[in-house]
CSV table of C-alpha atoms in Angstrom, one decimal:
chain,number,residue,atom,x,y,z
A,218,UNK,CA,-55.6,39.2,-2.0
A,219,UNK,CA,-54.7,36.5,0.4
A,220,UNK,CA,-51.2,37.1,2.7
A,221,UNK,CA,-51.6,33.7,4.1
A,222,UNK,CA,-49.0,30.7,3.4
A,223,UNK,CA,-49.5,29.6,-0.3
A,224,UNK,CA,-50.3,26.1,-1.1
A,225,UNK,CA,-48.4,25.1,-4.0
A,226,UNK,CA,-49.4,21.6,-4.0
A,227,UNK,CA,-51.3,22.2,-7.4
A,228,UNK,CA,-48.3,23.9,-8.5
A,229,UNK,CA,-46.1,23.2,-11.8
A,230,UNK,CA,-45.5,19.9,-12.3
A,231,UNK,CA,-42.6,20.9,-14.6
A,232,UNK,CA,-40.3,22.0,-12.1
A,233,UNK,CA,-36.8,20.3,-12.6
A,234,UNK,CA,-36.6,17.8,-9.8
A,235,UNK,CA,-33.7,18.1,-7.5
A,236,UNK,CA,-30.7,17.2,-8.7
A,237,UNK,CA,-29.0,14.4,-6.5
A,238,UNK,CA,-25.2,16.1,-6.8
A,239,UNK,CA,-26.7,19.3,-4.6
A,240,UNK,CA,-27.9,17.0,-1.4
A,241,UNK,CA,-25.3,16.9,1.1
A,242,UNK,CA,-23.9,13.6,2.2
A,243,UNK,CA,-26.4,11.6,4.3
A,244,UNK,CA,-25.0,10.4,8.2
A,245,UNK,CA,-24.6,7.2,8.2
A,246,UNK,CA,-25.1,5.0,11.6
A,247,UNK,CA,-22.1,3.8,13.0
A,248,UNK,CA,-21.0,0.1,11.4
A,249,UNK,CA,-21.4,-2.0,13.7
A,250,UNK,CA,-21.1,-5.6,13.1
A,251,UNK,CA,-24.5,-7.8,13.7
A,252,UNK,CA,-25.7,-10.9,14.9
A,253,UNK,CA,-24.9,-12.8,11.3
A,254,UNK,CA,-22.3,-11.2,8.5
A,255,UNK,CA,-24.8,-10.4,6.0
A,256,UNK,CA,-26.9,-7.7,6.0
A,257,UNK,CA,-30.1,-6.9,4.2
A,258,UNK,CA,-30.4,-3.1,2.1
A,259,UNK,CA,-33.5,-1.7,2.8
A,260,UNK,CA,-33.5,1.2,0.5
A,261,UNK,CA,-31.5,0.7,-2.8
A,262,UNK,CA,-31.1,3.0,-5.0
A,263,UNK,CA,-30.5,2.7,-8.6
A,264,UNK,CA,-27.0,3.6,-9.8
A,265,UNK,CA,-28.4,6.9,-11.8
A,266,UNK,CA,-29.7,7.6,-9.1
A,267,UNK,CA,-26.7,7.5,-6.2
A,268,UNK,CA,-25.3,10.5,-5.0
A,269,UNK,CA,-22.6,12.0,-7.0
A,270,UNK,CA,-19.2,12.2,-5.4
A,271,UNK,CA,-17.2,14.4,-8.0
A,272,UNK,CA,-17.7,17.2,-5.5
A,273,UNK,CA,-15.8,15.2,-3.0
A,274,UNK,CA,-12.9,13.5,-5.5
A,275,UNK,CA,-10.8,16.5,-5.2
A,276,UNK,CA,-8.2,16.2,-7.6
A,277,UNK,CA,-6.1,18.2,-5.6
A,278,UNK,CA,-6.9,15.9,-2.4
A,279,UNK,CA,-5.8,13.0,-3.9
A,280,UNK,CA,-2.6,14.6,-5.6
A,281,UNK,CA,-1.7,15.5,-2.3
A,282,UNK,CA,-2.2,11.9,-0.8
A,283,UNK,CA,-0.2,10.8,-3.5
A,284,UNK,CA,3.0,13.3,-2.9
A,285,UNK,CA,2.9,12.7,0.7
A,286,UNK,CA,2.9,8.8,-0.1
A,287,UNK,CA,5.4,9.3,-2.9
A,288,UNK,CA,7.6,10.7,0.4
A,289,UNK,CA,7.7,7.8,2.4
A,290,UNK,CA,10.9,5.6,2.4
A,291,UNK,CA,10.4,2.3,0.9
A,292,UNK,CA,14.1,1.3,1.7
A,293,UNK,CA,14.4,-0.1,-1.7
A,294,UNK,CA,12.0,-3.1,-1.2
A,295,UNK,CA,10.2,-3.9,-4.1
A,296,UNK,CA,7.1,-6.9,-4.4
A,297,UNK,CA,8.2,-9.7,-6.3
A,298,UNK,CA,5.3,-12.3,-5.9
A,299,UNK,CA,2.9,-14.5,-3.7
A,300,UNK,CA,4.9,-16.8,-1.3
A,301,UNK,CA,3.1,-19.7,-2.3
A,302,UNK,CA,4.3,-18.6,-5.9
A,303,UNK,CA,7.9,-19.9,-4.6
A,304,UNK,CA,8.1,-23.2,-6.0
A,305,UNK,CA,10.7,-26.3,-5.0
A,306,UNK,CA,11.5,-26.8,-8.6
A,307,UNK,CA,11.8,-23.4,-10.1
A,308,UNK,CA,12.4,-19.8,-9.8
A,309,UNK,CA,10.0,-17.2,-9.5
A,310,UNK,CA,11.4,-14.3,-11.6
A,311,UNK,CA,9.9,-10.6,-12.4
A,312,UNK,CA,11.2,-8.4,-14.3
A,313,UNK,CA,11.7,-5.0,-11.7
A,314,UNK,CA,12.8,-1.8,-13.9
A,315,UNK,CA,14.4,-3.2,-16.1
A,316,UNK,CA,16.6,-5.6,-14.2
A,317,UNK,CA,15.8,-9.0,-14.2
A,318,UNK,CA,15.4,-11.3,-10.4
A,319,UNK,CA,14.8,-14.4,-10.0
A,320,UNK,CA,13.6,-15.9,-6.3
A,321,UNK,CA,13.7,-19.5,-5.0
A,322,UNK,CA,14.6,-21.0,-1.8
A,323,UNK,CA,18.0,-22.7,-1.0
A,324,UNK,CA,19.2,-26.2,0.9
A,325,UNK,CA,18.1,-24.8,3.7
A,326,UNK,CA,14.9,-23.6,2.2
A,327,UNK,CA,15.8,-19.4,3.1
A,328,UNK,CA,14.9,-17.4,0.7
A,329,UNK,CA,17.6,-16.1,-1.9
A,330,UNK,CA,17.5,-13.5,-4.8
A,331,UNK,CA,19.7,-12.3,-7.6
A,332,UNK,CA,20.3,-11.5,-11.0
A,333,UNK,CA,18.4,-13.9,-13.9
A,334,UNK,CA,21.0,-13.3,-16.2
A,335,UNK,CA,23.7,-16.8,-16.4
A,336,UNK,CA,27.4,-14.9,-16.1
A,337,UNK,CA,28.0,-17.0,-17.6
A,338,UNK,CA,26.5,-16.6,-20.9
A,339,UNK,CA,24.0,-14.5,-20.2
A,340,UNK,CA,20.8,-17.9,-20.0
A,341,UNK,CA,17.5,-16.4,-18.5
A,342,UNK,CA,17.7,-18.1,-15.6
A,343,UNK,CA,14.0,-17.6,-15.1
A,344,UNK,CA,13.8,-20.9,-17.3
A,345,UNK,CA,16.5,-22.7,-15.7
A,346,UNK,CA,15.0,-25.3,-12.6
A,347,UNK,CA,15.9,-26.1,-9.0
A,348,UNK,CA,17.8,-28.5,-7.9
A,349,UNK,CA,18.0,-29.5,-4.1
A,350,UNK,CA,18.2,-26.2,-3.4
A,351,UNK,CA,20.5,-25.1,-6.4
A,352,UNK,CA,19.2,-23.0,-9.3
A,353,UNK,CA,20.7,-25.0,-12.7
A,354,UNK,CA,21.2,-22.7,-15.9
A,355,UNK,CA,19.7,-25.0,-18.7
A,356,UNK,CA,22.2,-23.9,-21.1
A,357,UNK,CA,25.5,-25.7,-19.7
A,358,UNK,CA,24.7,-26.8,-16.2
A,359,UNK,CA,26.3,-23.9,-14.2
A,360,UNK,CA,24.8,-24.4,-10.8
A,361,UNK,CA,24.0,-21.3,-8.1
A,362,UNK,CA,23.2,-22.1,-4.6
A,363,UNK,CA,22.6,-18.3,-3.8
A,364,UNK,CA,25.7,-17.3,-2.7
A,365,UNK,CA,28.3,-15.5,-5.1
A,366,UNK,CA,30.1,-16.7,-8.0
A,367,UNK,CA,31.8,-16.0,-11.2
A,368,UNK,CA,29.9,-11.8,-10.5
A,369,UNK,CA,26.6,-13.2,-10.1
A,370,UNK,CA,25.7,-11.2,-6.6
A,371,UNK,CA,22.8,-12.4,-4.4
A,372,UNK,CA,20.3,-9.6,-3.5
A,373,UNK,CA,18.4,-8.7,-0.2
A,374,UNK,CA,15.6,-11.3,-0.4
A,375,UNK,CA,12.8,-11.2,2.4
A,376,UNK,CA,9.6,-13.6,3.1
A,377,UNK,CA,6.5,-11.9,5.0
A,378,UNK,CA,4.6,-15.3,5.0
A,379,UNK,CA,2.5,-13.6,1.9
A,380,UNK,CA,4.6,-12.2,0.2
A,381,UNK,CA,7.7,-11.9,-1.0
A,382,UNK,CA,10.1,-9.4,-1.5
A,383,UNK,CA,13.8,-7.8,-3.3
A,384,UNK,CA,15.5,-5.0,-2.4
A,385,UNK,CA,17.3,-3.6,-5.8
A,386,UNK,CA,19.3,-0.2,-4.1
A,387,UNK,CA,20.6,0.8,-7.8
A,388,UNK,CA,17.2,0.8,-8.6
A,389,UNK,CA,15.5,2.5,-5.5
A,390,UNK,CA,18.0,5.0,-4.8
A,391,UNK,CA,17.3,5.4,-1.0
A,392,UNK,CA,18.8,4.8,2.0
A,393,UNK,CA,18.3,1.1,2.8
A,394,UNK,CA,16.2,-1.1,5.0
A,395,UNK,CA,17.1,-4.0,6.6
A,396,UNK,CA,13.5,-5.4,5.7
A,397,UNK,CA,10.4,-3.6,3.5
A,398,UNK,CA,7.5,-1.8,4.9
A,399,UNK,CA,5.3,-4.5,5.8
A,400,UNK,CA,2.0,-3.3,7.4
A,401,UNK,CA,0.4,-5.0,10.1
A,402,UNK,CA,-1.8,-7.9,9.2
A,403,UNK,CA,-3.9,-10.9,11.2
A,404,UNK,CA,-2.6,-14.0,11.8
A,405,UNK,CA,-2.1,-15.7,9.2
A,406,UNK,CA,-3.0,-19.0,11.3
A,407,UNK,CA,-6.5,-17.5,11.6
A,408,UNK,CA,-6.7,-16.1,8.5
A,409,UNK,CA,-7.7,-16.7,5.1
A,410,UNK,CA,-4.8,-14.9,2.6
A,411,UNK,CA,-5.4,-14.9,-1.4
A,412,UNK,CA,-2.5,-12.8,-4.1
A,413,UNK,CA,-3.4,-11.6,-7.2
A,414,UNK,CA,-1.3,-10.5,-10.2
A,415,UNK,CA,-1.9,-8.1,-12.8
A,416,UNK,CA,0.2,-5.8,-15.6
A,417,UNK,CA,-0.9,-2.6,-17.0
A,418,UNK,CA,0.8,-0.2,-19.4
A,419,UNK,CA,0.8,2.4,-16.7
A,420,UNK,CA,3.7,3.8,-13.8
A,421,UNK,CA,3.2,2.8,-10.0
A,422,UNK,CA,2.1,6.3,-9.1
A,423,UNK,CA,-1.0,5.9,-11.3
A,424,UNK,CA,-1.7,2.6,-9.4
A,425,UNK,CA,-1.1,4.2,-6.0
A,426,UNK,CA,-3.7,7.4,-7.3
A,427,UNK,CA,-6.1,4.9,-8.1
A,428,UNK,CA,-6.1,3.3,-4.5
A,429,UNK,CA,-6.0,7.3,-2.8
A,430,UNK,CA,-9.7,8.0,-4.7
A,431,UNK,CA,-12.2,5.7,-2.7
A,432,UNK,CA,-15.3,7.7,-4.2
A,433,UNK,CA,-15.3,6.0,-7.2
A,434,UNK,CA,-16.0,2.8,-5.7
A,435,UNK,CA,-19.8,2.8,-5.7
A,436,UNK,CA,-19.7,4.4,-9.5
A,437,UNK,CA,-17.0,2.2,-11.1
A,438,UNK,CA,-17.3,-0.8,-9.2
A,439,UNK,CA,-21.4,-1.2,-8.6
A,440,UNK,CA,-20.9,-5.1,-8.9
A,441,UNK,CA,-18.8,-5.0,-5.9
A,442,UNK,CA,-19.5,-1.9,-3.7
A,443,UNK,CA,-22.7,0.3,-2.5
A,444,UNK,CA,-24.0,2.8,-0.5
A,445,UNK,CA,-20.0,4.4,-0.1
A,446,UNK,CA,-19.2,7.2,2.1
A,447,UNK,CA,-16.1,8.6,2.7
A,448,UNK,CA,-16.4,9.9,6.5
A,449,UNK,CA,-13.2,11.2,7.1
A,450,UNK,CA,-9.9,12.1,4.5
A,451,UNK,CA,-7.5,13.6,7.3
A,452,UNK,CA,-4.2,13.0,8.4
A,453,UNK,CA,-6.2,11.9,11.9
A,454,UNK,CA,-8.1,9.1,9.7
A,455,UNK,CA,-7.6,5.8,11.7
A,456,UNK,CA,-7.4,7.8,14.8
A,457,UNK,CA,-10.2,6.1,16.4
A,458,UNK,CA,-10.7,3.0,14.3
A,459,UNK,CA,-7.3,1.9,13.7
A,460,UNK,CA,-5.4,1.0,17.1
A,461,UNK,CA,-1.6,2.0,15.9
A,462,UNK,CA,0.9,-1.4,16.0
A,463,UNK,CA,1.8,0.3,19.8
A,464,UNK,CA,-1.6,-0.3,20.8
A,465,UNK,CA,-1.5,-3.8,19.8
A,466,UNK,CA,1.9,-4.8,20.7
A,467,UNK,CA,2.8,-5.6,17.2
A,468,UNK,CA,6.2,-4.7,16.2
A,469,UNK,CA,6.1,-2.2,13.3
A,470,UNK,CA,8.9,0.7,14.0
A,471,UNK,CA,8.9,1.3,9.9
A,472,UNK,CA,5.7,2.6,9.7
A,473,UNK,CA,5.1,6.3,9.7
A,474,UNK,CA,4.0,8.2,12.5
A,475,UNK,CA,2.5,10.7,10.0
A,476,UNK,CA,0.5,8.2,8.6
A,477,UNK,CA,-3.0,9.6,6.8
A,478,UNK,CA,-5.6,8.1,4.9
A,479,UNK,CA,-9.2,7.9,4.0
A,480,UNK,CA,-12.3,6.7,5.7
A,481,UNK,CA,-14.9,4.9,4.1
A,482,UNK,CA,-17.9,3.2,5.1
A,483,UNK,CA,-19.2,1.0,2.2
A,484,UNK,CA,-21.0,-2.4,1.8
A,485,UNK,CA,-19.6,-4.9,-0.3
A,486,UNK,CA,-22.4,-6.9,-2.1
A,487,UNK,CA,-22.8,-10.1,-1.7
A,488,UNK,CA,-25.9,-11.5,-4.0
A,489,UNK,CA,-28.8,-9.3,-4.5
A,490,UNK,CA,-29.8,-7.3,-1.6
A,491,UNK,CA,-27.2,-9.1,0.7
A,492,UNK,CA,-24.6,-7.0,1.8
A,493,UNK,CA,-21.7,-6.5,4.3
A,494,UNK,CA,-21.4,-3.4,5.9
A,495,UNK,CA,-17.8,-2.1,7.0
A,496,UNK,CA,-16.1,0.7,7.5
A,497,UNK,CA,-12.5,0.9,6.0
A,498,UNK,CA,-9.0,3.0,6.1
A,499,UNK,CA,-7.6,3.9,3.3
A,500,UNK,CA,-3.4,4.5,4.2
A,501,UNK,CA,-0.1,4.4,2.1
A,502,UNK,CA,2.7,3.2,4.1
A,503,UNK,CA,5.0,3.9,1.9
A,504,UNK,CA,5.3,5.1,-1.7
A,505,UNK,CA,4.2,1.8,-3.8
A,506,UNK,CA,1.8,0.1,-1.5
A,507,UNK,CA,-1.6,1.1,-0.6
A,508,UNK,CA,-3.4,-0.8,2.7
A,509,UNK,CA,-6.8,-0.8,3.2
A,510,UNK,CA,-7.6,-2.1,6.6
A,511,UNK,CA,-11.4,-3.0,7.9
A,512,UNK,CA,-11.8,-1.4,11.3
A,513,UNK,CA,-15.3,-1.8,12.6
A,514,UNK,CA,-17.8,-4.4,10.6
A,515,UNK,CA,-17.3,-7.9,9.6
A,516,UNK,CA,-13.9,-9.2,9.4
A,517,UNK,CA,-12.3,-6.0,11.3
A,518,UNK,CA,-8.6,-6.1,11.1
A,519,UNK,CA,-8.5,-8.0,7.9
A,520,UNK,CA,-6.4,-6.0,5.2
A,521,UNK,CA,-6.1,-5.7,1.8
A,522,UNK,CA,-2.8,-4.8,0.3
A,523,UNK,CA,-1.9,-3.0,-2.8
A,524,UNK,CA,1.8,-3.2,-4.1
A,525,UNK,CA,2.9,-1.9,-7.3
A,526,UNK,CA,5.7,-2.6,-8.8
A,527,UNK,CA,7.4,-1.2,-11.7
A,528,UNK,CA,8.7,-3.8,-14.5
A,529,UNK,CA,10.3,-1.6,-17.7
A,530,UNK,CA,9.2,-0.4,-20.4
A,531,UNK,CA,7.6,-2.2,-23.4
A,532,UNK,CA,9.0,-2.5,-27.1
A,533,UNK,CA,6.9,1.0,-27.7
A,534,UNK,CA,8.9,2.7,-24.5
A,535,UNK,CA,5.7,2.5,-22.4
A,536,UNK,CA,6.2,2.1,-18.9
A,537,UNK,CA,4.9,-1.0,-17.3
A,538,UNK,CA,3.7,-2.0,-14.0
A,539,UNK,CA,2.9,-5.3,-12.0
A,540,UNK,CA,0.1,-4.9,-9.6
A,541,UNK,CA,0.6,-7.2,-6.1
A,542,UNK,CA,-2.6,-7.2,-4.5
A,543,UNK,CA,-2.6,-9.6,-1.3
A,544,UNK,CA,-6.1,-10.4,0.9
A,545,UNK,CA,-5.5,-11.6,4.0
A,546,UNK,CA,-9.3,-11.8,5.4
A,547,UNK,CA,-10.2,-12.7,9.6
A,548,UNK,CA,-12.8,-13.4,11.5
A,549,UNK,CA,-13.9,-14.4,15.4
A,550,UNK,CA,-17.0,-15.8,14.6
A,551,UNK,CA,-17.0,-19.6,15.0
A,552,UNK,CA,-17.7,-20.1,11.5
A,553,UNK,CA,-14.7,-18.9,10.2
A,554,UNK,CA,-13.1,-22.1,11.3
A,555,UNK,CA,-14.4,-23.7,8.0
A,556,UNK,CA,-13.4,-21.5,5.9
A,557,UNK,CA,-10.4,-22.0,6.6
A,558,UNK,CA,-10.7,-24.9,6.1
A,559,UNK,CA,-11.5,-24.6,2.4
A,560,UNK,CA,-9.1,-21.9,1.9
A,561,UNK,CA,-7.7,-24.1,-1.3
A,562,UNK,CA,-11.3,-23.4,-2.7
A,563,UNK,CA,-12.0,-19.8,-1.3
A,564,UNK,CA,-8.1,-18.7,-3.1
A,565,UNK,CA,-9.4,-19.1,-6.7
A,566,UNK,CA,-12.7,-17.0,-6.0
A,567,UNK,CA,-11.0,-14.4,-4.0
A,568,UNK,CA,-8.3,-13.8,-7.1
A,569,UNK,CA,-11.0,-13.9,-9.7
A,570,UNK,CA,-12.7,-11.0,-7.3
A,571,UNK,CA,-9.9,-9.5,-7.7
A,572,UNK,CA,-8.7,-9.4,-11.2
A,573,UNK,CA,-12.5,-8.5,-12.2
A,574,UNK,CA,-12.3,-5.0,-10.2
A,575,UNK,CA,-8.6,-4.5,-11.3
A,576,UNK,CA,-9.8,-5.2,-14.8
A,577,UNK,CA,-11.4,-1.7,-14.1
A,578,UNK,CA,-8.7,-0.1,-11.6
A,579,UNK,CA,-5.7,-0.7,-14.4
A,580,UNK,CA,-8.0,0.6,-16.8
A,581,UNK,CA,-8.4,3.5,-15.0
A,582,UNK,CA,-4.5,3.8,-13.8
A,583,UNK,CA,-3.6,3.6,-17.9
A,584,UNK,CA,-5.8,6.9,-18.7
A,585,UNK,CA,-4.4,8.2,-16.0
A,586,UNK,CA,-0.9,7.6,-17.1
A,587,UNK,CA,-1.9,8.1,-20.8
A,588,UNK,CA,-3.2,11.9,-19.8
A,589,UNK,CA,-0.3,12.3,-18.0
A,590,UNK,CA,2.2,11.4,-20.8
A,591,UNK,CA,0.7,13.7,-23.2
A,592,UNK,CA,0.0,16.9,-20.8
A,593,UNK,CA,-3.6,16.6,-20.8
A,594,UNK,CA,-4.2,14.9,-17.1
A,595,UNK,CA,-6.4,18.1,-15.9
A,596,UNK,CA,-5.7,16.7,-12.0
């Protein structure tokens, strides 16, 4: 009997073939960005066929990045809108736990904030219009410039050049901030910014969960992302991809000096094969917003925004929550210059882009909430 190697070429063909879930994650080469923004896959794979990343989603990893998110002080600022949602003949009003706000801009076009209840009659003041300045109940005329009267109390209002912003203390319950957490963005004069809004019956923290699990991109979202690898889910994440505002010069004393977050390198698809490689940072800044910022690739330094903001509960007592996202997109190619340029046209397609991934994302954040609120979330 033979003691040499065995040949088992002719061997059973019914062995089980390996299954993808037990290959360890595959290196990836650095993202660098090329010569032109779009890239061409070489090897795609089918979505059966990707490599699993349940292994990776730890539930407790992400609960984790949640409670230490959930720990940050927001100073009491809470995401009302888009700026350019800020009209010259009306209010922008949200309902924000309960309390209703109404924002619009005063003679002197600053920003002002306050209840959107009338005292005098209680009107909603979110149908009432501006006038030079003034807002005008529509029920008997009683006009508010933004400063007190008759009880009504202006609120902390504040304008980031995206988006804007209240600060309700009753509400919060934390020790306030002169201004909200705002993280540190490109700017805006070179850059392309898009806001979209969405509502799901869900609470912020199931928004902010949904943001702190980047595996599922590749699986939940295959219209929109492949070939996703988280690299790195440390507190050291943006170490050396993400210069801190310090290193810039940017002024950003609010944000935490703890700050950790996730590392992804992913490809967002384009059409077909096309692709753009990047690789991103995943970080929560404070306990209701979630930035992802591109650090190496195509548009590096451009930052999408995540705010959630909690609006009341519906007539079944279900908690509701507003979803803020803001894009503000850069570039230094030459190009870039155009689209600019046609940022009137590029706004609508970047919002639809958007809504059709948060179409999923709040789907996902309402099982989440609806486990939850019945004791059967097994993270």
């Amino acid at each position: 009997m033979s003691t040499g190697p065995v040949d088992d070429r002719s061997g059973d063909r019914s062995r089980r073939r390996p299954d993808p879930a037990d290959r360890p994650a595959r290196p990836l080469r650095p993202v660098r960005r090329g010569r032109y923004p779009l890239s061409l896959r070489r090897n795609t794979v089918d979505w059966e066929r990707q490599r699993p990343t349940w292994r990776e989603a730890r539930p407790a990893l992400i609960a984790d990045a949640l409670k230490r998110a959930q720990a940050r002080p927001s100073g009491n600022w809470y995401v009302v809108g888009a700026t350019s949602d800020v009209r010259d003949d009306r209010p922008l009003a949200r309902t924000i736990a309960g309390q209703e706000v109404v924002v619009w801009r005063d003679a002197t076009g600053q920003l002002v904030a306050g209840p959107g209840i009338c005292p005098h009659l209680g009107a909603p003041l979110r149908d009432s219009p501006v006038r030079c300045g003034t807002l005008v109940c529509h029920w008997h005329g009683l006009g508010l410039p933004g400063t007190s009267f008759a009880g009504w109390e202006p609120l902390p209002a504040h304008d980031d050049g995206v988006l804007v912003w209240v600060r309700l203390d009753d509400v919060g319950g934390e020790v306030p901030l002169e201004a909200p957490v705002v993280p540190v963005r490109p700017a805006l004069a070179g850059a392309v910014s898009a806001v979209y809004v969405g509502v799901g019956t869900c609470e912020p923290e199931d928004v902010v969960a949904n943001r702190l699990d980047p595996w599922h991109g590749a699986w939940f979202h295959p219209y929109s992302f492949v070939d996703l690898t988280v690299v790195s889910a440390t507190a050291a994440a943006q170490g050396r991809d993400e210069p801190s505002p310090r290193e810039t010069g940017a002024a950003d004393e609010s944000a935490p000096t703890d700050e950790d977050g996730f590392t992804v390198d992913v490809s967002f698809k384009v059409a077909g094969r096309l692709v753009v490689p990047v690789r991103a940072v995943f970080t929560a800044p404070e306990p209701r917003t979630v930035l992802m910022r591109i650090t190496r690739g195509e548009g590096a330094g451009s930052v999408v925004e995540t705010h959630a903001t909690p609006l009341g509960a519906d007539e079944h007592g279900r908690p509701r929550t507003a979803v803020v996202e803001a894009v503000v997109a850069a570039s230094d190619r030459p190009g870039f210059a155009v689209a600019r340029r046609m940022t009137p046209l590029l706004r609508p397609l970047m919002r639809a882009a958007a809504s059709r991934l948060w179409r999923d994302d709040l789907a996902y954040a309402e099982r989440r909430w609806q486990l939850r609120s019945n004791g059967r979330f097994p993270g």
